[in-house]
CSV table of C-alpha atoms in Angstrom, one decimal:
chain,number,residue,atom,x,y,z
A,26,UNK,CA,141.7,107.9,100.4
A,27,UNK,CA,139.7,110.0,102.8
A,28,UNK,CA,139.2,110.5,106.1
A,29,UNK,CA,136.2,110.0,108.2
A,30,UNK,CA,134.3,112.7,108.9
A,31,UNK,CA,133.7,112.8,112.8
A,32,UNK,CA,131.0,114.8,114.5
A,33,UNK,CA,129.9,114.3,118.2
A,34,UNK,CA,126.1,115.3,119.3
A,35,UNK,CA,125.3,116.0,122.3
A,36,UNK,CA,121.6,116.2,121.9
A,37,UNK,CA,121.4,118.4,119.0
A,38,UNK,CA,124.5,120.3,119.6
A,39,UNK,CA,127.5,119.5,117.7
A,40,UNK,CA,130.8,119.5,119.5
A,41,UNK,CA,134.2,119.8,118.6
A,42,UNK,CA,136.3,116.7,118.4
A,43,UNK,CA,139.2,115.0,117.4
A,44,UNK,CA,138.9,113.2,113.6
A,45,UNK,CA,139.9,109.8,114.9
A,46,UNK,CA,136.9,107.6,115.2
A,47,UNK,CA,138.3,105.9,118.3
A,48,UNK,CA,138.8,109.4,120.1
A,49,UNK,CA,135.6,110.8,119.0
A,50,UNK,CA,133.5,107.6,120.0
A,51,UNK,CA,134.9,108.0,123.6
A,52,UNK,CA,134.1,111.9,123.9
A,53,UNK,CA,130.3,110.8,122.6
A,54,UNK,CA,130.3,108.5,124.9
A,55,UNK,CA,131.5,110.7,127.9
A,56,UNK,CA,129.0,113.2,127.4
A,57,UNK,CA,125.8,110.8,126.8
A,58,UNK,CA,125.6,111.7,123.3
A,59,UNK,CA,125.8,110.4,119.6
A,60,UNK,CA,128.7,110.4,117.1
A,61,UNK,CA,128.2,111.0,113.4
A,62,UNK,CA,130.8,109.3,111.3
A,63,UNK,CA,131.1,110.5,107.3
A,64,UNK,CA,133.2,108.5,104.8
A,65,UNK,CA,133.1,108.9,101.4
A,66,UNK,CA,135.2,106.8,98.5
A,67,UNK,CA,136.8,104.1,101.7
A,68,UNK,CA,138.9,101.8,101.3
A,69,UNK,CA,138.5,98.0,102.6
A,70,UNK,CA,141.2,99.1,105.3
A,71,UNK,CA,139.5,101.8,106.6
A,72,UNK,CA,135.8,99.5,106.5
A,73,UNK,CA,138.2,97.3,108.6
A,74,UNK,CA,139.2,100.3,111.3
A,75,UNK,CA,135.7,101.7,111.6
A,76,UNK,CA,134.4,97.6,111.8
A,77,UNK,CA,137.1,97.4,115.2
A,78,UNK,CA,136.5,100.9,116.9
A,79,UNK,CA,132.5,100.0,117.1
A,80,UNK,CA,132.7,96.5,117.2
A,81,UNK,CA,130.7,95.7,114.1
A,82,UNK,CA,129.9,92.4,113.3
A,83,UNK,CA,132.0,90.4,110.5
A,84,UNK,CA,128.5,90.0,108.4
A,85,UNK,CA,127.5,93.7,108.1
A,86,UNK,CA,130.8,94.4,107.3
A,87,UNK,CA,131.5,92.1,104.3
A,88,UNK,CA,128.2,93.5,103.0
A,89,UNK,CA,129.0,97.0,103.3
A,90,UNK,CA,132.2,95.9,101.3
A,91,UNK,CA,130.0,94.2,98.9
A,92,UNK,CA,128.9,97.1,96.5
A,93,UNK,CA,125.9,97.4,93.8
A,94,UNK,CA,123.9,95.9,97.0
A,95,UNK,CA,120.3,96.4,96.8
A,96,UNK,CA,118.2,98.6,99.5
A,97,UNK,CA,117.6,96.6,102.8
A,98,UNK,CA,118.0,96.5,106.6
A,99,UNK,CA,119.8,93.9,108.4
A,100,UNK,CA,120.1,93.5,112.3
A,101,UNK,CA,123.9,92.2,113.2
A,102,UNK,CA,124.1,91.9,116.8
A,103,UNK,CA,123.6,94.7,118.4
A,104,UNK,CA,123.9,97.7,115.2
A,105,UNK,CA,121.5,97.9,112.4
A,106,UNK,CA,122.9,97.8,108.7
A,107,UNK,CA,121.3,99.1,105.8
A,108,UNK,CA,121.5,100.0,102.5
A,109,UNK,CA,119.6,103.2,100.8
A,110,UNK,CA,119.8,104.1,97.3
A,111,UNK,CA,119.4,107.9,96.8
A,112,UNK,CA,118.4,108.8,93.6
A,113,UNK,CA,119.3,111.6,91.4
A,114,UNK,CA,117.8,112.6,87.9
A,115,UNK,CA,120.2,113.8,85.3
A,116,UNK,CA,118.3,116.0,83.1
A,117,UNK,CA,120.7,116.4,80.1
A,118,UNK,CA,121.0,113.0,79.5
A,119,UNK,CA,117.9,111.8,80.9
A,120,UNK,CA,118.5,109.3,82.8
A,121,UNK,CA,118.4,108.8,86.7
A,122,UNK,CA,121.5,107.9,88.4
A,123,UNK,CA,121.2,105.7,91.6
A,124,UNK,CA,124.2,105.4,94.4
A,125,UNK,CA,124.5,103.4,97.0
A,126,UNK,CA,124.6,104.4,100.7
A,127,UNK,CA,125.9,101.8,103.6
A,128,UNK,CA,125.0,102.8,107.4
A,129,UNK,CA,125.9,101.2,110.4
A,130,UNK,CA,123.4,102.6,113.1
A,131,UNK,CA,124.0,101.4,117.6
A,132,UNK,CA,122.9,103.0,120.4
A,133,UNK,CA,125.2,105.8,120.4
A,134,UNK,CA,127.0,106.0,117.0
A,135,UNK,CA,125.8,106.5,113.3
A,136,UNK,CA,127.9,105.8,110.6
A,137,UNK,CA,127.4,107.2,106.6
A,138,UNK,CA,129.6,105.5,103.7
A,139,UNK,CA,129.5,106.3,100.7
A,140,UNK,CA,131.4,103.6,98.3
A,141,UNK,CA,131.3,105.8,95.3
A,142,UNK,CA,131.5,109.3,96.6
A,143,UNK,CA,128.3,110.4,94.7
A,144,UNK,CA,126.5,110.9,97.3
A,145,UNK,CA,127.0,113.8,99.6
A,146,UNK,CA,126.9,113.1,103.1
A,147,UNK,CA,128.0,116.8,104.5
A,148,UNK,CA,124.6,117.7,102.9
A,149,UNK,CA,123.0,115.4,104.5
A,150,UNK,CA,124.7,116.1,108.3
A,151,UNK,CA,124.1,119.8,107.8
A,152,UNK,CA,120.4,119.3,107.0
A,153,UNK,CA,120.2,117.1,110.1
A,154,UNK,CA,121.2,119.8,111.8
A,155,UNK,CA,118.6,122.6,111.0
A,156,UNK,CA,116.3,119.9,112.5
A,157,UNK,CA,117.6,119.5,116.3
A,158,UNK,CA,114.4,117.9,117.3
A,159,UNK,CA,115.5,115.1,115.0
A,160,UNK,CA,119.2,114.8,116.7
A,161,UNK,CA,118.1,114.8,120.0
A,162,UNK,CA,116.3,111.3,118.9
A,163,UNK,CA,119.6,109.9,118.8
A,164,UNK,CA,121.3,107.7,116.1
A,165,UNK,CA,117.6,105.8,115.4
A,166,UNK,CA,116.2,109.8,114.6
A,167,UNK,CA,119.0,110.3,112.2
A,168,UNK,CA,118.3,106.9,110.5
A,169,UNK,CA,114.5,108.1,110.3
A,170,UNK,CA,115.9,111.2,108.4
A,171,UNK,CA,118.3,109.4,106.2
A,172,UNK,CA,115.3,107.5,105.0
A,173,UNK,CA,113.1,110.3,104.6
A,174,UNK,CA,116.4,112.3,102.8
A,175,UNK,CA,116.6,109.7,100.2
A,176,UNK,CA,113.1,109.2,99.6
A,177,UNK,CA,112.5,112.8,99.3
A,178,UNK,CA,114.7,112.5,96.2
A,179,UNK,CA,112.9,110.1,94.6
A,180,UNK,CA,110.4,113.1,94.2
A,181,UNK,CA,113.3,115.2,92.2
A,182,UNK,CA,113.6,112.4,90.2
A,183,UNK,CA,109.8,111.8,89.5
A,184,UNK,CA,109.4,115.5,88.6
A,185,UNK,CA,112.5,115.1,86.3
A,186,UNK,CA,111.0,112.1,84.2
A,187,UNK,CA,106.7,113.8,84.1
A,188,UNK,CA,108.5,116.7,82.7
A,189,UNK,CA,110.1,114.7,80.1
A,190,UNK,CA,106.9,112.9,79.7
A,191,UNK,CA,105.2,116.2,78.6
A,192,UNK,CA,107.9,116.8,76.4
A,193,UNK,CA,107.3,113.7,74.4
A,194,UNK,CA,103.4,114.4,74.4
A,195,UNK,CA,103.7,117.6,73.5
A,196,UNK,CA,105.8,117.0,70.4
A,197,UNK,CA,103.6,113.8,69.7
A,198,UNK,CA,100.9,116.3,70.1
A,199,UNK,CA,102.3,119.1,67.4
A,200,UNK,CA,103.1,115.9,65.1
A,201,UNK,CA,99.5,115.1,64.5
């Protein structure tokens, strides 16, 4: 079972703060910025902790519990829930590999889970923050990056299947 990763923002600077979620939330709050929670591989209980600290509604929550959801955006009171599905190309075996991605997004808070694990949201905080004109557009700026992360991948994956493509020609070509 892991533990959520917390990071506060304020603006684009991250500050240190406690690993609860409760805790954390407050110091965002206190100094007018954003928290970034991380959790990868969660259990129903801890879905259930983050749903209670930031008063996420009962819908959004039984749908981020719901796994093998496909990609969409919901509005639930006042937080946004959506589903992404980065995509990752697998070479050796040839085959593309898609994982799902559940975020809760309010006014001051942005939350990353991960159901599986696969996908690796340090990777995608840390690229967040070589771009602090994109954190000091708050939780709605991250989202905006989140999309553009995952779609950016769909690229890898696209160069991943034309290059087995002109594989196949090519020995279809020598064939002849």
């Amino acid at each position: 079972m892991a533990q959520p990763h917390c990071v506060v923002y304020d603006r684009h600077t991250p500050v240190p703060t406690d690993p609860d979620p409760a805790t954390a939330l407050a110091a965002a709050r206190a100094a007018g910025g954003m928290l970034w929670v991380g959790l990868s591989r969660p259990t129903r209980e801890q879905v259930h902790e983050l749903a209670d600290v930031f008063g996420l509604e009962p819908l959004g929550v039984a749908s981020a519990l719901r796994t093998h959801q496909r990609s969409k955006l919901d509005r639930y009171g006042e937080h946004l829930f959506v589903v992404v599905q980065p995509a990752q190309y697998d070479d050796a075996a040839e085959t593309v590999e898609c994982h799902e991605v559940d975020l809760f997004v309010g006014e001051d808070f942005f939350i990353a889970i991960s159901p599986d694990g696969q996908v690796d949201l340090e990777k995608l905080r840390v690229l967040l923050e070589e771009h602090p004109e994109v954190l000091d557009r708050g939780p709605y700026g991250v989202l905006w990056a989140t999309f553009e992360f995952v779609t950016r991948g769909y690229r890898d994956v696209l160069d991943g299947i034309e290059h087995d493509i002109d594989q196949i020609e090519e020995t279809l070509r020598r064939r002849r």
